[in-house]
Coordinates of C-alpha atoms and ligand atoms in Angstrom, one line a residue:
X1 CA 35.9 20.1 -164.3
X2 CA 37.2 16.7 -162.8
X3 CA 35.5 13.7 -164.7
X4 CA 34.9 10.4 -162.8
X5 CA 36.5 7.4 -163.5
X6 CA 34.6 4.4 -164.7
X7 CA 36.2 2.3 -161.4
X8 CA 36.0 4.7 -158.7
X9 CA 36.6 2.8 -155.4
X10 CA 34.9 3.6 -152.4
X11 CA 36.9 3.7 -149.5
X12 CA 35.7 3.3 -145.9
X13 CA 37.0 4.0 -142.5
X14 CA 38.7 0.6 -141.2
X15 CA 37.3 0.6 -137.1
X16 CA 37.7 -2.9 -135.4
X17 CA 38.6 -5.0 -138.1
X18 CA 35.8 -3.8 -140.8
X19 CA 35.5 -1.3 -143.1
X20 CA 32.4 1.8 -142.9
X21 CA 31.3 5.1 -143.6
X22 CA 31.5 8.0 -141.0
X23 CA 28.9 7.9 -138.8
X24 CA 27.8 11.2 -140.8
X25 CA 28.1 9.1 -143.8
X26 CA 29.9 12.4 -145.3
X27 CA 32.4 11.5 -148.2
X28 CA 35.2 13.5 -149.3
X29 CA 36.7 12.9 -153.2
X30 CA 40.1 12.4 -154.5
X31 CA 41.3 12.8 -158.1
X32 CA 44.3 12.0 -160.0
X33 CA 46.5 14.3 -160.3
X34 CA 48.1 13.0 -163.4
X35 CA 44.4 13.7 -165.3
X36 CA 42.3 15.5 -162.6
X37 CA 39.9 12.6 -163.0
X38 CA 37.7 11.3 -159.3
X39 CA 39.3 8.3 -158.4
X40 CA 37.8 8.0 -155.2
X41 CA 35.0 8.4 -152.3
X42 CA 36.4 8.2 -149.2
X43 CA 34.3 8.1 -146.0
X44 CA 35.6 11.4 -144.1
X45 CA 35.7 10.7 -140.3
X46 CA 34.7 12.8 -138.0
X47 CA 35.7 13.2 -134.2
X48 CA 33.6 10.5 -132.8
X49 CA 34.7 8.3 -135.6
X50 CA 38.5 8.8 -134.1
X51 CA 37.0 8.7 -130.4
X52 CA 35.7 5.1 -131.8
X53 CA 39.1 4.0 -133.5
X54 CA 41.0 4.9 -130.6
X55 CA 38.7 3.5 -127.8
X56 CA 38.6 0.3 -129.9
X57 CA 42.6 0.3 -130.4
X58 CA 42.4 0.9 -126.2
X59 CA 40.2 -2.2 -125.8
X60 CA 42.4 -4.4 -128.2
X61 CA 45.5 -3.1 -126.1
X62 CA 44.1 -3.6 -122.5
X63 CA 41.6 -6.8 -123.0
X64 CA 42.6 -8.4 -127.0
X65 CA 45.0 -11.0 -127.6
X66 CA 47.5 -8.8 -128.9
X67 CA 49.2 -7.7 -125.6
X68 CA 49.3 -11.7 -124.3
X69 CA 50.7 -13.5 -127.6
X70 CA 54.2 -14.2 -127.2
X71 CA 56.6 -12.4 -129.7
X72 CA 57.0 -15.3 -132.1
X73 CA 53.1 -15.5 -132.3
X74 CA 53.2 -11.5 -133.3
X75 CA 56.6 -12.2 -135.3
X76 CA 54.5 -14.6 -137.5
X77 CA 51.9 -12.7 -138.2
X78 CA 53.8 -9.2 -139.1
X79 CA 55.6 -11.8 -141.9
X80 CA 52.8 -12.9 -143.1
X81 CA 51.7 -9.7 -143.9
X82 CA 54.8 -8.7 -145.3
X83 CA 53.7 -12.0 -147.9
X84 CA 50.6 -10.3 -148.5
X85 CA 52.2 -7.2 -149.3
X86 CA 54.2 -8.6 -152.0
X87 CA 51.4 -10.6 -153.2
X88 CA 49.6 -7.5 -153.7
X89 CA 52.6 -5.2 -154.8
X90 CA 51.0 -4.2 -158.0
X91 CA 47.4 -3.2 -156.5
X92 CA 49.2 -1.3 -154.0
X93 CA 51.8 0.2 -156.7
X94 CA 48.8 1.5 -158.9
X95 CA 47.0 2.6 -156.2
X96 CA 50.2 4.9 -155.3
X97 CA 50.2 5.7 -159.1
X98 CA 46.6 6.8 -159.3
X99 CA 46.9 9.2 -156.2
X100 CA 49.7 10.4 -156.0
X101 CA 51.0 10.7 -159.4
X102 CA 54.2 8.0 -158.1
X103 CA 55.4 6.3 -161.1
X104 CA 54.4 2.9 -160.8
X105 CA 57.5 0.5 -162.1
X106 CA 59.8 2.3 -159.4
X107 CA 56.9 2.3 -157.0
X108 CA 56.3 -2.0 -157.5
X109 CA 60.0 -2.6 -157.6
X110 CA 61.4 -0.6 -154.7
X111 CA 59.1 0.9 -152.7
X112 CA 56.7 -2.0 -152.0
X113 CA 59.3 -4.2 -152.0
X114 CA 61.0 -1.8 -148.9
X115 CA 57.1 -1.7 -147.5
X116 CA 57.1 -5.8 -146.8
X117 CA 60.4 -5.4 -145.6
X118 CA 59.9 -2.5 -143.0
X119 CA 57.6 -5.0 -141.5
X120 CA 59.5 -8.3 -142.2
X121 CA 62.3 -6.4 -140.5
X122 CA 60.6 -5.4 -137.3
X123 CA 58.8 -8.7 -136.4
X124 CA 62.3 -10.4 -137.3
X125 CA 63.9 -7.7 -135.0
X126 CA 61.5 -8.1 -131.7
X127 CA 62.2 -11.5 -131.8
X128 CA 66.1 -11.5 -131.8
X129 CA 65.5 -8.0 -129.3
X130 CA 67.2 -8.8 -125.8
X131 CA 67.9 -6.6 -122.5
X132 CA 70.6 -5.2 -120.5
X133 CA 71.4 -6.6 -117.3
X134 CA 73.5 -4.1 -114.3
X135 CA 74.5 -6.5 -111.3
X136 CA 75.2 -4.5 -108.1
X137 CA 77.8 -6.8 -106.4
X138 CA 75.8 -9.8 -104.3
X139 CA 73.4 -7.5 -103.4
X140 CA 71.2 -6.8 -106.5
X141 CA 70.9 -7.2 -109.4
X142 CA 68.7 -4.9 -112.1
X143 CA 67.3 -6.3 -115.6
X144 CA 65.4 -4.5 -118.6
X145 CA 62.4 -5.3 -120.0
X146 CA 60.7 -3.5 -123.2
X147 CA 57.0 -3.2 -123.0
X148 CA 54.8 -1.8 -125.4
X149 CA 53.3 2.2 -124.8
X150 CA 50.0 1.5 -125.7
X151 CA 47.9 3.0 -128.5
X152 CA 49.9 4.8 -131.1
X153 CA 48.7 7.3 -133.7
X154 CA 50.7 7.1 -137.1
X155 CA 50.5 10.2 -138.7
X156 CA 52.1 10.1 -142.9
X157 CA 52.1 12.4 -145.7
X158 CA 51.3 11.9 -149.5
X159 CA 55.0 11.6 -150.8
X160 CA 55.2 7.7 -149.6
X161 CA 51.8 7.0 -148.8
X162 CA 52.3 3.3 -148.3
X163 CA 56.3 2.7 -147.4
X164 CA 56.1 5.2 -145.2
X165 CA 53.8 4.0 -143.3
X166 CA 54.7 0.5 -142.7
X167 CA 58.0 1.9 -141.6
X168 CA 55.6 3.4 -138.8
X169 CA 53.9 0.3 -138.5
X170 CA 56.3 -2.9 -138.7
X171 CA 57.7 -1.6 -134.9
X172 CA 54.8 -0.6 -133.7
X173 CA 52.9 -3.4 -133.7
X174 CA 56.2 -5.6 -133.0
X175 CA 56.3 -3.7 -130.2
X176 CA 52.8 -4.9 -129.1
X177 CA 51.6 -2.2 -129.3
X178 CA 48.0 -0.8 -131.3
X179 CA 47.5 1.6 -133.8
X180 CA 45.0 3.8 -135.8
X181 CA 46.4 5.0 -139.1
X182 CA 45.7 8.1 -140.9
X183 CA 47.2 8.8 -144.0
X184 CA 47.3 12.0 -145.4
X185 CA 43.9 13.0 -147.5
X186 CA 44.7 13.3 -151.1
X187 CA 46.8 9.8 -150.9
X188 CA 44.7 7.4 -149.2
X189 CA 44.6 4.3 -151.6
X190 CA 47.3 2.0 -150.7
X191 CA 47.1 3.1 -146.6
X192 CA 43.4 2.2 -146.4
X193 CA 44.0 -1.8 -147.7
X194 CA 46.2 -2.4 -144.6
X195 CA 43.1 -3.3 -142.9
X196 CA 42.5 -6.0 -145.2
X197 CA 46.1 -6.8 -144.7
X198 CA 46.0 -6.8 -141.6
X199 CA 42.9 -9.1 -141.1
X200 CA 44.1 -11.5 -143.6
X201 CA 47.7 -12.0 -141.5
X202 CA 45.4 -12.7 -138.6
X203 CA 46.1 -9.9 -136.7
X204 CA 43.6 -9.4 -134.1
X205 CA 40.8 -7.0 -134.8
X206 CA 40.8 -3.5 -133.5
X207 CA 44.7 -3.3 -133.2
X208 CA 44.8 -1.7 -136.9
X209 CA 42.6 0.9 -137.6
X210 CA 42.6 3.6 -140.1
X211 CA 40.9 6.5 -139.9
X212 CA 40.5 8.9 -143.1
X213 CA 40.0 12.4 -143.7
X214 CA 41.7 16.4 -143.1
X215 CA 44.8 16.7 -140.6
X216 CA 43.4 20.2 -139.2
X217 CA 39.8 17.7 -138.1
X218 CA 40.9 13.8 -137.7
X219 CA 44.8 14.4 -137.4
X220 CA 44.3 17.2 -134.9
X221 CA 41.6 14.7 -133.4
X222 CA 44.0 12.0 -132.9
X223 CA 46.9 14.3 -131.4
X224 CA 44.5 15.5 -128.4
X225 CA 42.7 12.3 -127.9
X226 CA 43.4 11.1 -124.2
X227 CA 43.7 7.4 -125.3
X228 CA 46.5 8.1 -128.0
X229 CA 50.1 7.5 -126.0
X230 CA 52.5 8.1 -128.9
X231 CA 52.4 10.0 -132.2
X232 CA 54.6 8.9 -134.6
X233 CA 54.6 11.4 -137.6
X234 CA 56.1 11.8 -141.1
X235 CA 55.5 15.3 -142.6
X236 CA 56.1 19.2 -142.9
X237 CA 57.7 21.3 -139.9
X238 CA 55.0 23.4 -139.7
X239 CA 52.4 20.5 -139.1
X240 CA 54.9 19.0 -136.9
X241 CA 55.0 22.3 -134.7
X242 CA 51.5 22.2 -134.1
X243 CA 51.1 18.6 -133.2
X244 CA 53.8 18.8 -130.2
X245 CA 51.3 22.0 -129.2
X246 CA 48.4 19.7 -129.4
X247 CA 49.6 16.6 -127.5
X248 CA 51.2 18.6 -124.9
X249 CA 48.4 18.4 -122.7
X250 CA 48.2 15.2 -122.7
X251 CA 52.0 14.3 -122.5
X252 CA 52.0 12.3 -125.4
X253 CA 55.5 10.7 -126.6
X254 CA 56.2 12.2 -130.6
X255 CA 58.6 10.9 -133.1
X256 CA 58.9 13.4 -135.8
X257 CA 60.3 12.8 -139.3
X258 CA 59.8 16.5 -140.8
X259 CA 61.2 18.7 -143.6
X260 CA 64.4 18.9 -145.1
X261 CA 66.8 20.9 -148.0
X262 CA 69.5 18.8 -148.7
X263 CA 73.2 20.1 -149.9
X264 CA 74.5 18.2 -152.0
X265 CA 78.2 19.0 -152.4
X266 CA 80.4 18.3 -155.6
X267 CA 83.7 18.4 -155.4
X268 CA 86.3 19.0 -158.4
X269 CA 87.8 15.3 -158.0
X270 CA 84.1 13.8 -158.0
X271 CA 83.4 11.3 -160.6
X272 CA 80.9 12.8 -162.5
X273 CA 80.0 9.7 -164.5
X274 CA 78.2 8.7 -160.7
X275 CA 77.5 11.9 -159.8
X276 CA 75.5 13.3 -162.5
X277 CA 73.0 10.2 -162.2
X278 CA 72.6 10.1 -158.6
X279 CA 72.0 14.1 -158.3
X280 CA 69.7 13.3 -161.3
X281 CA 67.6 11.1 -159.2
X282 CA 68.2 13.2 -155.6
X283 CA 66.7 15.9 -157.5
X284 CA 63.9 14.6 -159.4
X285 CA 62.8 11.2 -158.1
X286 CA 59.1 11.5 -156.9
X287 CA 58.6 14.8 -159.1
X288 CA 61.1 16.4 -156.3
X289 CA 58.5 15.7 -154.1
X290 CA 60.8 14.1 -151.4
X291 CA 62.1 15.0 -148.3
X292 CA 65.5 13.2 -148.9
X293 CA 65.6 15.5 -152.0
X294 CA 69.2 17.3 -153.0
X295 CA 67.4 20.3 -153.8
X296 CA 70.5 22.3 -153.3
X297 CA 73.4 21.8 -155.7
X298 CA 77.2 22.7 -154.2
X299 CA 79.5 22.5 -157.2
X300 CA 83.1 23.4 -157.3
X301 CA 83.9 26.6 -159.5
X302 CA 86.5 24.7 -161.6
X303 CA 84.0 22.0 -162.9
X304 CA 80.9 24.0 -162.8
X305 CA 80.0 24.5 -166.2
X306 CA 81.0 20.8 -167.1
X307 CA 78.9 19.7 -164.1
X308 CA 76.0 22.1 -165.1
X309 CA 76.1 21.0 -169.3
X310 CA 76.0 17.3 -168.2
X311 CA 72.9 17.8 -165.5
X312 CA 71.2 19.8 -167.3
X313 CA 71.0 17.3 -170.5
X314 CA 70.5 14.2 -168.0
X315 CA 67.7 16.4 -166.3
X316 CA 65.9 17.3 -170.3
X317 CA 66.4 13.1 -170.9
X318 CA 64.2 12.4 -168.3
X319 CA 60.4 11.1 -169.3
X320 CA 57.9 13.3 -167.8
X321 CA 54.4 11.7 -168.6
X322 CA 51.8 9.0 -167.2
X323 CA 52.5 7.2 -164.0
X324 CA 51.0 4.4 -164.8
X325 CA 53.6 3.7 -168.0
X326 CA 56.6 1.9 -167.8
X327 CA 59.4 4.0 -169.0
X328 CA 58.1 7.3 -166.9
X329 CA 60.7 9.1 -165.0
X330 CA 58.5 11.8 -164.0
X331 CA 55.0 12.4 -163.1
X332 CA 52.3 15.3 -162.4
X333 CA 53.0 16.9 -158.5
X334 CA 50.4 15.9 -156.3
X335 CA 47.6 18.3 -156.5
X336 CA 46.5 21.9 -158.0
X337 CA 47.5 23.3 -154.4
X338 CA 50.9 21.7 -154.4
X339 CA 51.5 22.9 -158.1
X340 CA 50.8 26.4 -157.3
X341 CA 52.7 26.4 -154.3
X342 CA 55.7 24.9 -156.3
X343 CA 55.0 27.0 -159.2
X344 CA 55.3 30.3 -156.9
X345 CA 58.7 29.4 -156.3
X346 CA 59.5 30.0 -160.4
X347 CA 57.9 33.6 -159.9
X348 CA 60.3 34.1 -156.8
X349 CA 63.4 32.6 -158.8
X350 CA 62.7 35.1 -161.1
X351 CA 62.5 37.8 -158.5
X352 CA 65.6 37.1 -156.6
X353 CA 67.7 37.1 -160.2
X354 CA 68.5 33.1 -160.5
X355 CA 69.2 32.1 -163.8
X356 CA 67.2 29.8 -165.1
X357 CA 68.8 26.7 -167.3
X358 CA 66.3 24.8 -168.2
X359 CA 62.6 23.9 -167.2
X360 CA 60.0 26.3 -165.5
X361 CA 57.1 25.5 -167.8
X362 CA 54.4 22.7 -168.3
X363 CA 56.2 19.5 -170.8
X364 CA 54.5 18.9 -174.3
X365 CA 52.3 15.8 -173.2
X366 CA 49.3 14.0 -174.6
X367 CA 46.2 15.5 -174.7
X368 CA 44.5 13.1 -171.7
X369 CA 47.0 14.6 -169.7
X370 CA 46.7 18.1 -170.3
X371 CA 45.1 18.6 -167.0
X372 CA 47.6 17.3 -164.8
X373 CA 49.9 19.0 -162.7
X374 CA 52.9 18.7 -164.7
X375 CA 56.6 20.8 -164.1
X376 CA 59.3 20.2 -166.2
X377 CA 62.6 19.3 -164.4
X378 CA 63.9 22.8 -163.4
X379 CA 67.4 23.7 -162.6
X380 CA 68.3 27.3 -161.2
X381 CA 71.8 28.7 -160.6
X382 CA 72.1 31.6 -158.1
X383 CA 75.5 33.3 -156.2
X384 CA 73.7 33.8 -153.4
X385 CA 72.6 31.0 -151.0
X386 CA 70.3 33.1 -148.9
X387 CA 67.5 33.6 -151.3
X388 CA 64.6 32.0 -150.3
X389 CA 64.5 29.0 -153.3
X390 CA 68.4 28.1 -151.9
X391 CA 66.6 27.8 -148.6
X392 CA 63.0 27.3 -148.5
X393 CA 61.5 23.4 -149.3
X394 CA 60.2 23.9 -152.7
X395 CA 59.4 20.0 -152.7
X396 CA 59.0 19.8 -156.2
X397 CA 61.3 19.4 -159.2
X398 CA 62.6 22.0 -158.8
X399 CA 66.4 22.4 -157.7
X400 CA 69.2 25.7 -157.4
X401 CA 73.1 24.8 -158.6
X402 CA 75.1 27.1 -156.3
X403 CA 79.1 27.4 -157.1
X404 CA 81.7 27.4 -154.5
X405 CA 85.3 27.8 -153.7
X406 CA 86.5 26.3 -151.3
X407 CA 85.8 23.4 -148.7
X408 CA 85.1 25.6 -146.0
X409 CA 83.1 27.5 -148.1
X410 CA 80.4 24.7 -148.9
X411 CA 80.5 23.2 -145.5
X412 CA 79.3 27.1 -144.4
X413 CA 76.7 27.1 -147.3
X414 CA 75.8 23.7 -146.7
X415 CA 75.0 24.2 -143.0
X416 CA 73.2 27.5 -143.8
X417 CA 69.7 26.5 -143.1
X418 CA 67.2 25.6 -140.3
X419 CA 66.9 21.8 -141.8
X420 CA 69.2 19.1 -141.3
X421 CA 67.7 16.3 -142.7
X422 CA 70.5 14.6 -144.8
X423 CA 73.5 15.4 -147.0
X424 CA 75.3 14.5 -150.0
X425 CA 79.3 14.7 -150.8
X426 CA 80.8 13.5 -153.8
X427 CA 84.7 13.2 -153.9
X428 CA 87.6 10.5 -154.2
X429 CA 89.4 12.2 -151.4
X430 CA 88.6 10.0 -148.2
X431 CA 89.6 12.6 -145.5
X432 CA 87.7 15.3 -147.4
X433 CA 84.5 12.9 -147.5
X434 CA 85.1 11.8 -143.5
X435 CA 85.9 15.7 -142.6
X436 CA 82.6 17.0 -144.7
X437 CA 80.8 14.0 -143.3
X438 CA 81.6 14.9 -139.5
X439 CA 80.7 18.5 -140.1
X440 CA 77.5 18.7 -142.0
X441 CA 74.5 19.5 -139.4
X442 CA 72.4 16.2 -140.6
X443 CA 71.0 12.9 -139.7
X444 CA 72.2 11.4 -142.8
X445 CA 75.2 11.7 -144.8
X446 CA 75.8 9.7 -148.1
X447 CA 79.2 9.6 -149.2
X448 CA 79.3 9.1 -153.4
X449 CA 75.8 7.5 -153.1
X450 CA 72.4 8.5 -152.5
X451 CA 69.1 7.3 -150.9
X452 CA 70.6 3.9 -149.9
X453 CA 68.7 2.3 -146.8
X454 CA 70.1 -0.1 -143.9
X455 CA 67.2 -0.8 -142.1
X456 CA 69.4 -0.9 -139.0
X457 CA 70.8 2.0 -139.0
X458 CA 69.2 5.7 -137.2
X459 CA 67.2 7.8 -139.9
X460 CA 66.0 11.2 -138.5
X461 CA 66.5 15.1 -138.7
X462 CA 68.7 17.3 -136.6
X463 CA 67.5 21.1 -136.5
X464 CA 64.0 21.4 -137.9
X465 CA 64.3 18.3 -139.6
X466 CA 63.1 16.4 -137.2
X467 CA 62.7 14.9 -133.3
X468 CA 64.3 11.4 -132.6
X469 CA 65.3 8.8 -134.8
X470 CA 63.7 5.8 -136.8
X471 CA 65.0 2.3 -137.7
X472 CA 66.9 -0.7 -136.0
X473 CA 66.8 -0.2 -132.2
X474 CA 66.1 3.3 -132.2
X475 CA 62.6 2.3 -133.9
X476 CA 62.0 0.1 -130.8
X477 CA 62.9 2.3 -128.0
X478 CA 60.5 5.1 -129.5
X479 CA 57.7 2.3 -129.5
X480 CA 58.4 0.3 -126.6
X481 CA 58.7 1.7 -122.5
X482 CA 62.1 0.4 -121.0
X483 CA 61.2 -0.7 -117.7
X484 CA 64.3 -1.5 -115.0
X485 CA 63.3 -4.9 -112.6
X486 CA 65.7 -4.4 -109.4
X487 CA 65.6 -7.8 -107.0
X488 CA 67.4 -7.8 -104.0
X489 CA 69.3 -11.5 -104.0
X490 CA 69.3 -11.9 -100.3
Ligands
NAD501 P1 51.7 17.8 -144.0 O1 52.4 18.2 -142.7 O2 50.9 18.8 -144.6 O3 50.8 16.5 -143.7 C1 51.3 15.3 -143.2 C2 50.2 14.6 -142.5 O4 49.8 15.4 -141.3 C3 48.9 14.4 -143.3 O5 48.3 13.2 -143.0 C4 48.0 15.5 -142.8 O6 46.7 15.3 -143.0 C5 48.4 15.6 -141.4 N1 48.1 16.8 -140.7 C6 48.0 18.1 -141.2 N2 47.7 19.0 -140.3 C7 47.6 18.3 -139.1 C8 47.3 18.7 -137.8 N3 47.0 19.9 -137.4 N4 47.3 17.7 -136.8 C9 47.6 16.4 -137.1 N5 47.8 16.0 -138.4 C10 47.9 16.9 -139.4 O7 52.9 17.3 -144.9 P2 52.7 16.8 -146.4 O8 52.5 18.0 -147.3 O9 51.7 15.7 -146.5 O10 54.1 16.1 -146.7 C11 55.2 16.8 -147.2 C12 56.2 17.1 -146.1 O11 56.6 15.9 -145.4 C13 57.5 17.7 -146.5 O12 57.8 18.7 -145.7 C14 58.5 16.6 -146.5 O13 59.8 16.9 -146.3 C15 58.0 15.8 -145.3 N6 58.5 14.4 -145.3 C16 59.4 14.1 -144.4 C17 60.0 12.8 -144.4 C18 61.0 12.4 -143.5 O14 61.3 11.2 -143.4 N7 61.7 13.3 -142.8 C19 59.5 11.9 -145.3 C20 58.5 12.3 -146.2 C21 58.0 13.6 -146.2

């Protein structure tokens, strides 16, 4: 039975610049998955409370004084809620930590630290953002201008609760535009203080608003509401199928950022003394539970077993334990549904005849966690690249080492599935790393490196990975409407 925790928060719906419960005044509760403890009441919306965010995000669009401040006015205020951001990096770090299980030193040194920057980027971005110009001759002369779409839904999953969404956020509102929030519904901590953020940066009220509660009710609420223009969305493919179905009647613009199942490809000249760290952390940062993950291991017959014997310790190093302690590598997966779906995938390893090296069971841990949803690190091997735990998103930490021969070989494995998300190649051979680079089906490839950000540069899925591309200027086009002025010059 889940016991409450002496500081449960209550968290309201943010509508128009104030916090409040659903006009139901129904509550749903989240726990912590590192102890199954309530950590939370969360006001659950309902469908007129979206109809009320997204006709008060309208208002602030059409009549506030969002729309009419120049850039630099906006710029200003996107930095200084950036400030506030780092101000408050260790509230919103322990809020991560309580809900989704995040360890908390990695989550206050790099992920909130990238959260004040997504927006410090943006507002620095619209400002420096100019046009094209196409003279015709004498005669005319055409110019572009970039105008915001109007109300945008931001749609984000529990993985990244709080980067993820100011990724979302910092060009959306740079690009003038407004926004109602909804994070996903076990994670909704750190999403929910952007209001307060928001308000204390000066932003106008009514252009944030964060609505709270299931995706099948308010997220499905949002992507058929006539107001909403744009859905930006970070999440599975399957969700992402059924959100293009539900804005299609109303034609609404989507940026998807979906599932992936990374190869990551190790060559027989790699350095292993880099690669066996980074793999280590493409594998297992986040409990596995990102979408960046190199959940699929290519290694080169001739140093598989040295590979395999060095992973496999680094992997049994790691800490698994409390979040909240400094010194945790690993903590509990999200929840008891995301367990047992991860946990299946041990029954189907088993099934489909992967060997098992090490993990696949619960870690020793202290008794007040002996509730949580704890995996060891787990590291298959398997022939075949086919079965389904070489293939399917396990999201967990949970990964397959598959050997191969030749190069051709793991660019065919590697390519052998419907994501395209990112890849991974580790070699000292620069033609081999530029010809696997050019030939892997994925939006991001990281050469002897992994999970290192430009904020400039496109991040998106090819195949089911994904529709579009965020960051830099490819983040701006999605939230802004290109508009072409032709004058005729005599
Ligand atoms: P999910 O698709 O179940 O949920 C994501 C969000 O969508 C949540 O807020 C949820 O409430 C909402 N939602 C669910 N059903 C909806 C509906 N019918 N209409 C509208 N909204 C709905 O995903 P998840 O389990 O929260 O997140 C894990 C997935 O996200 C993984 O597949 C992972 O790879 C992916 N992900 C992708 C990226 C990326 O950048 N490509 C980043 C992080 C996570």
């Amino acid at each position: 039975m889940p016991r409450v925790t002496a500081d449960v928060k209550d968290i309201g719906l943010y509508i128009n610049g104030e916090y409040g419960p659903a006009e139901n005044e129904d509550i749903f509760e989240v726990t912590n998955p590192a102890t199954q403890e309530i950590i939370a009441r969360v006001s659950e919306a309902t469908e007129e409370d979206v109809d009320r965010a997204c006709r008060v995000a309208r208002d602030a669009f059409e009549n506030g004084p969002w729309g009419k401040m120049s850039v630099a006015e906006r710029s200003a205020k996107l930095r200084k809620m950036a400030d506030i951001i780092l101000e408050r990096k260790e509230e919103i770090a322990r809020y991560d930590a309580m809900d989704v299980g995040k360890p908390y030193e990695a989550t206050v040194g790099h992920e909130v630290a990238r959260a004040a920057n997504n927006i410090r980027f943006f507002a620095d971005f619209a400002e420096k953002q100019g046009g094209e110009t196409y003279p015709m001759g004498e005669e005319f002369i055409n110019y572009t201008r970039y105008e915001p779409v109007g109300v945008a839904a931001l749609i984000t999953p529990w993985n990244v609760p709080f980067m993820l969404t100011t990724w979302k956020l910092g060009p959306c509102l740079a690009g003038g535009n407004t926004v109602v929030i909804k994070p996903a519904e076990n994670t909704p901590l750190s999403v929910s203080l952007l209001g307060d953020i928001a308000k204390e940066a000066g932003v106008p009220d009514g252009v944030v608003n964060v609505v709270q509660g299931r995706g099948d009710i308010v997220g499905n609420a949002l992507t058929t509401h006539p107001e909403v223009d744009l859905v930006s969305f970070t999440g599975s493919t399957a969700t992402g199928k059924r959100i293009l179905k539900s804005g299609a009647d109303t034609l609404k613009k989507v940026s998807f950022e979906l599932g992936g199942k990374a190869a990551n490809i190790i060559f027989e000249d790699a350095d292993l003394e880099k690669a066996v760290p980074e793999s280590i952390k493409a594998a297992f940062m986040n409990s596995g539970q990102v979408c960046l993950a190199g959940s699929r291991i290519l290694v080169q017959r001739s140093i598989f077993n040295q590979f395999l014997e060095k992973f496999k310790k680094a992997a049994q190093d790691l800490k698994v334990g409390d979040p909240q302690e400094n010194g945790t590598d690993m903590g509990p997966l999200v929840s008891e549904t995301h367990y047992n779906k991860v946990t299946s995938y041990l029954e189907i390893a088993e099934e489909e005849g992967a060997t098992l090296i090490c993990g696949g069971k619960r870690p020793e841990l202290p008794q007040y966690l002996s509730d949580g949803y704890y995996l060891e690190p787990t590291i298959y091997v398997h022939e075949n690249s086919k079965a389904r735990i070489c293939q399917e998103e396990i999201f967990g930490p949970v990964v397959t080492v598959i050997p191969f021969d030749t190069e051709e070989e793991a660019l065919h494995i590697a390519n052998d599935t419907d994501y395209g998300l990112n890849g991974v190649v580790w070699t000292e051979n620069l033609q081999r790393a530029h010809r696997i680079s050019h030939h892997v089906r994925a939006g991001t490839i990281w050469v002897n490196c992994w999970f290192v950000r430009d904020l400039r540069a496109p991040f998106g899925g090819f195949k089911k990975s994904g529709i579009g591309r965020e960051g830099g200027h490819h983040s701006m086009e999605f939230f802004t409407e290109a508009k072409n002025i032709c004058i005729a010059l005599n």
